[in-house]
């Protein structure tokens, strides 16, 4: 089961954070940390399911978003970002920048 959590903001919206297996196959396909900004938790999960991440569930609040993650998703125009999750599952200072979700779901071009 993927670790995840949520945080309710003062304006009523919710930031949901999930650690998911990377949808891109290959040796570098570990786990990714996905952040979603939505009106409520159900809409956040629906946004991910509509992008093709079908088996996404949020049970509990074991890994809520950090204040830095909340700031990152609030400042992104799509409100849906990701980056590689740490291997040990502990939130650590990462030098990787946040990416828009379409960079994660982009399929490589077919080779003739």
Coordinates of C-alpha atoms in Angstrom, one line a residue, residues 1-3 18-25 28-34 52-53 55-57 82-83 85 104-105:
X1 CA 0.0 0.0 0.0
X2 CA 1.3 3.5 -0.8
X3 CA 2.1 5.8 2.0
X18 CA 1.1 10.0 -2.0
X19 CA 4.2 7.8 -2.5
X20 CA 3.4 5.7 -5.5
X21 CA 5.3 3.2 -7.6
X22 CA 6.6 4.9 -10.7
X23 CA 4.4 4.3 -13.8
X24 CA 7.4 4.4 -16.1
X25 CA 9.0 0.9 -16.5
X28 CA 15.1 3.8 -12.7
X29 CA 11.5 3.3 -11.9
X30 CA 11.4 3.4 -8.1
X31 CA 8.8 5.4 -6.2
X32 CA 7.6 8.9 -6.7
X33 CA 6.0 11.5 -4.4
X34 CA 2.9 13.0 -5.9
X52 CA -4.5 6.8 -15.6
X53 CA -3.3 6.0 -12.1
X55 CA -5.4 2.0 -8.2
X56 CA -4.8 5.1 -6.0
X57 CA -6.2 5.1 -2.5
X82 CA 5.8 14.9 -8.5
X83 CA 9.4 14.1 -7.7
X85 CA 10.6 9.7 -3.4
X104 CA 5.8 11.5 -15.4
X105 CA 3.1 10.2 -17.6

